[in-house]
Coordinates of C-alpha atoms in Angstrom, one line a residue:
Chain A
X1 CA 19.1 29.0 -21.9
X2 CA 22.1 26.8 -22.6
X3 CA 24.2 29.6 -21.2
X4 CA 22.4 29.6 -17.8
X5 CA 22.7 25.8 -17.8
X6 CA 26.4 25.8 -18.5
X7 CA 27.1 28.5 -15.8
X8 CA 25.2 26.5 -13.2
X9 CA 27.2 23.3 -14.2
X10 CA 30.4 25.4 -13.7
X11 CA 29.2 26.7 -10.3
X12 CA 28.2 23.1 -9.3
X13 CA 31.7 21.8 -10.3
X14 CA 33.5 24.6 -8.4
X15 CA 31.4 24.0 -5.3
X16 CA 31.9 20.3 -5.3
X17 CA 35.7 20.7 -5.7
X18 CA 35.7 23.3 -2.8
X19 CA 33.7 20.8 -0.7
X20 CA 36.2 18.1 -1.5
X21 CA 39.0 20.3 -0.3
X22 CA 37.0 21.2 2.9
X23 CA 36.4 17.6 3.7
X24 CA 40.0 16.6 3.0
X25 CA 41.2 19.3 5.5
X26 CA 38.7 18.3 8.1
X27 CA 39.8 14.5 7.7
X28 CA 43.5 15.7 8.3
X29 CA 42.5 17.5 11.3
X30 CA 40.3 14.6 12.8
X31 CA 43.3 12.2 12.0
X32 CA 45.4 14.4 14.2
X33 CA 42.8 14.3 16.9
X34 CA 42.7 10.4 16.7
X35 CA 46.5 10.2 17.0
X36 CA 47.1 12.8 19.6
X37 CA 43.7 13.1 21.4
X38 CA 44.4 13.4 25.1
X39 CA 41.5 11.0 26.3
X40 CA 40.0 8.0 24.7
X41 CA 36.5 9.5 24.5
X42 CA 37.9 12.3 22.2
X43 CA 39.4 9.6 20.0
X44 CA 36.0 7.9 19.8
X45 CA 34.3 11.0 18.8
X46 CA 36.9 11.8 16.2
X47 CA 36.4 8.3 14.7
X48 CA 32.7 8.8 14.5
X49 CA 33.3 12.1 12.8
X50 CA 35.7 10.6 10.4
X51 CA 32.8 8.1 9.4
X52 CA 30.5 11.0 8.9
X53 CA 33.1 12.8 6.8
X54 CA 33.6 9.6 4.5
X55 CA 30.0 9.5 4.0
X56 CA 29.9 13.1 2.9
X57 CA 32.9 12.1 0.5
X58 CA 31.1 9.3 -1.0
X59 CA 28.0 11.6 -1.4
X60 CA 30.0 14.4 -3.1
X61 CA 31.6 11.7 -5.4
X62 CA 28.2 10.7 -6.5
X63 CA 27.4 14.3 -7.3
X64 CA 30.8 14.7 -9.0
X65 CA 30.3 11.6 -11.2
X66 CA 26.7 12.1 -11.8
X67 CA 25.8 8.6 -10.7
X68 CA 23.4 7.1 -8.3
X69 CA 25.3 3.9 -7.7
X70 CA 27.1 5.4 -4.8
X71 CA 24.1 5.8 -2.6
X72 CA 24.4 2.2 -1.2
X73 CA 27.9 3.1 -0.2
X74 CA 26.8 6.0 2.0
X75 CA 24.3 3.8 3.7
X76 CA 26.8 1.3 4.3
X77 CA 29.6 3.4 5.6
X78 CA 27.0 5.0 7.8
X79 CA 26.0 1.6 9.4
X80 CA 29.6 0.4 9.9
X81 CA 30.6 3.8 11.4
X82 CA 27.5 3.5 13.8
X83 CA 28.7 0.0 14.8
X84 CA 32.1 1.0 15.4
X85 CA 31.2 3.9 17.4
X86 CA 28.7 1.8 19.5
X87 CA 31.5 -0.8 20.2
X88 CA 34.1 1.8 21.3
X89 CA 31.5 3.5 23.4
X90 CA 30.5 0.3 25.2
X91 CA 34.2 -0.7 25.7
X92 CA 34.8 2.6 27.3
X93 CA 31.8 2.5 29.4
X94 CA 31.7 -1.2 30.5
X95 CA 35.1 -2.7 29.6
X96 CA 33.5 -5.5 27.6
X97 CA 31.7 -5.5 24.3
X98 CA 29.8 -8.7 24.2
X99 CA 29.0 -9.8 27.6
X100 CA 28.5 -13.4 28.6
X101 CA 25.6 -13.0 30.8
X102 CA 23.5 -9.9 31.6
X103 CA 23.8 -9.1 35.3
Chain B
X1 CA 31.7 -0.4 39.0
X2 CA 28.2 1.0 38.7
X3 CA 25.5 -0.7 36.8
X4 CA 25.2 0.6 33.2
X5 CA 21.9 1.6 31.6
X6 CA 21.5 0.7 28.0
X7 CA 17.8 1.1 27.6
X8 CA 18.3 3.3 24.5
X9 CA 20.6 0.7 22.9
X10 CA 18.1 -2.0 23.5
X11 CA 15.1 -0.3 22.3
X12 CA 16.8 1.0 19.1
X13 CA 18.5 -2.4 18.3
X14 CA 15.2 -4.2 18.0
X15 CA 14.2 -1.6 15.2
X16 CA 17.6 -1.2 13.6
X17 CA 18.4 -5.0 13.3
X18 CA 15.5 -5.5 11.1
X19 CA 16.4 -2.4 8.8
X20 CA 19.9 -3.9 8.6
X21 CA 18.7 -7.4 7.6
X22 CA 16.4 -5.8 5.0
X23 CA 19.3 -3.8 3.6
X24 CA 21.5 -7.0 3.6
X25 CA 18.9 -8.9 1.6
X26 CA 18.6 -5.9 -0.9
X27 CA 22.5 -5.9 -1.2
X28 CA 22.5 -9.6 -1.9
X29 CA 19.7 -9.5 -4.6
X30 CA 21.2 -6.4 -6.3
X31 CA 24.6 -7.7 -6.4
X32 CA 25.4 -9.2 -9.7
X33 CA 25.1 -6.0 -11.8
X34 CA 25.3 -3.1 -9.3
X35 CA 27.1 -2.4 -6.1
X36 CA 26.7 -5.0 -3.5
X37 CA 26.8 -9.0 -3.7
X38 CA 27.2 -11.8 -1.5
X39 CA 30.1 -10.4 0.6
X40 CA 28.7 -7.1 1.4
X41 CA 25.3 -8.7 2.1
X42 CA 27.0 -11.3 4.4
X43 CA 28.9 -8.5 6.1
X44 CA 25.7 -6.5 6.8
X45 CA 23.8 -9.6 8.1
X46 CA 26.7 -10.4 10.5
X47 CA 26.6 -6.6 11.5
X48 CA 22.9 -7.0 12.4
X49 CA 23.6 -10.2 14.5
X50 CA 26.6 -8.5 16.1
X51 CA 24.4 -5.5 17.0
X52 CA 22.0 -7.9 18.9
X53 CA 24.8 -9.5 20.5
X54 CA 26.1 -6.3 21.8
X55 CA 22.8 -5.1 23.0
X56 CA 21.5 -8.3 24.6
X57 CA 24.5 -10.5 25.5
X58 CA 25.5 -14.0 24.4
X59 CA 23.0 -16.0 26.4
X60 CA 19.8 -14.2 25.2
X61 CA 21.0 -14.2 21.4
X62 CA 21.9 -18.0 21.6
X63 CA 18.3 -18.6 22.7
X64 CA 16.9 -16.5 19.9
X65 CA 19.3 -17.5 17.2
X66 CA 20.1 -21.2 17.8
X67 CA 22.5 -21.5 14.9
X68 CA 26.0 -22.9 14.9
X69 CA 27.8 -20.3 12.7
X70 CA 30.6 -22.6 12.1
X71 CA 28.3 -25.0 10.2
X72 CA 27.4 -22.1 7.8
X73 CA 31.0 -22.1 6.2
X74 CA 31.0 -25.6 4.7
X75 CA 27.3 -25.1 3.7
X76 CA 28.2 -21.8 1.7
X77 CA 31.2 -23.4 0.2
X78 CA 29.1 -26.4 -1.0
X79 CA 26.5 -24.1 -2.5
X80 CA 29.2 -22.1 -4.4
X81 CA 30.9 -25.3 -5.5
X82 CA 27.5 -26.9 -6.5
X83 CA 26.7 -23.7 -8.8
X84 CA 30.2 -24.4 -10.3
X85 CA 29.7 -28.0 -10.9
X86 CA 26.0 -27.6 -12.0
X87 CA 27.4 -26.0 -15.4
X88 CA 28.8 -29.5 -16.3
X89 CA 25.1 -30.7 -16.6
X90 CA 24.6 -28.2 -19.5
X91 CA 28.0 -29.1 -21.2
X92 CA 29.6 -25.8 -20.7
X93 CA 32.9 -25.1 -18.9
X94 CA 33.2 -24.8 -15.0
X95 CA 31.7 -21.9 -13.4
X96 CA 29.8 -20.7 -16.5
X97 CA 27.0 -18.2 -15.8
X98 CA 23.9 -17.3 -17.6
X99 CA 20.8 -15.1 -17.1
X100 CA 17.4 -14.7 -18.7
X101 CA 14.2 -12.6 -18.2
X102 CA 11.1 -14.0 -16.7
X103 CA 7.7 -12.5 -16.1
X104 CA 6.1 -13.0 -12.9
X105 CA 2.5 -12.2 -11.9
X106 CA 3.1 -9.5 -9.3
X107 CA 6.6 -8.2 -10.1
X108 CA 6.5 -8.0 -13.7
X109 CA 9.6 -8.8 -15.9
X110 CA 12.7 -9.4 -13.9
X111 CA 16.1 -10.8 -14.6
X112 CA 17.4 -13.9 -13.0
X113 CA 21.0 -14.8 -13.2
X114 CA 22.9 -18.0 -11.9
X115 CA 25.5 -15.6 -10.5
X116 CA 22.9 -15.0 -7.7
X117 CA 23.2 -18.6 -6.6
X118 CA 27.1 -18.4 -6.4
X119 CA 26.5 -15.0 -4.4
X120 CA 24.4 -17.0 -2.0
X121 CA 27.3 -19.3 -1.3
X122 CA 29.5 -16.6 -0.8
X123 CA 26.8 -15.0 1.6
X124 CA 26.6 -17.9 3.9
X125 CA 30.4 -18.3 4.0
X126 CA 30.9 -14.7 4.9
X127 CA 28.3 -14.8 7.8
X128 CA 29.9 -18.0 9.1
X129 CA 33.4 -16.7 9.0
X130 CA 32.7 -13.3 10.5
X131 CA 30.5 -14.5 13.4
X132 CA 32.9 -17.4 14.1
X133 CA 35.9 -14.8 14.4
X134 CA 33.8 -12.3 16.5
X135 CA 32.4 -14.9 18.9
X136 CA 35.8 -16.5 19.2
X137 CA 37.3 -13.2 20.2
X138 CA 34.4 -12.4 22.5
X139 CA 34.9 -15.7 24.4
X140 CA 38.5 -14.9 25.2
X141 CA 38.4 -15.4 28.9

């Protein structure tokens, strides 16, 4: 029984490390997209995807460190990334983020 | 310039703003011995208010939320300073903190710490600073 448990823990460790590597590569590619990206909406989408990847990174770190303290961080990063994407989208669409008077 | 349609944004904002405010209060109350605290709580509250500003514009939110955010900075600093000075009453050094366990009828045994009061001061200060910065930038015309 303990054999099975240790084997599964090894598999989990390896899987988490592989996921770390994958998300790191994805973050690098997205950073390239943010810097080079031909149009502004491309950069907005890439920034949103970077936020999602950071959430995944925090979740994986929670698995790796066997703690539940990082769950708030995932929520927090999600909310801030949402607000950032919203602001960029509204700026690209309307040219102003907080408008003085509606219509 | 065509007229933009932000029906989805306005509908979801009325729901998400309350979730953000609840999360902010949770972060504030959980702060002193787990991730969170006054700073992040204030940041989340100002994020909720900022979301309302983005969705509904300055005039509507000023009518709903008639708060002078600049006044929150001295109020928060006064609360934080008051918790520091309050430790002189009990004859202990400046900014000492303590905690104890109390039993309440509905919630059971919970821990109350004086660090929470200091966090409350930080919370108000952060809301005041964040909203002042954001609204000052937004009025730049």
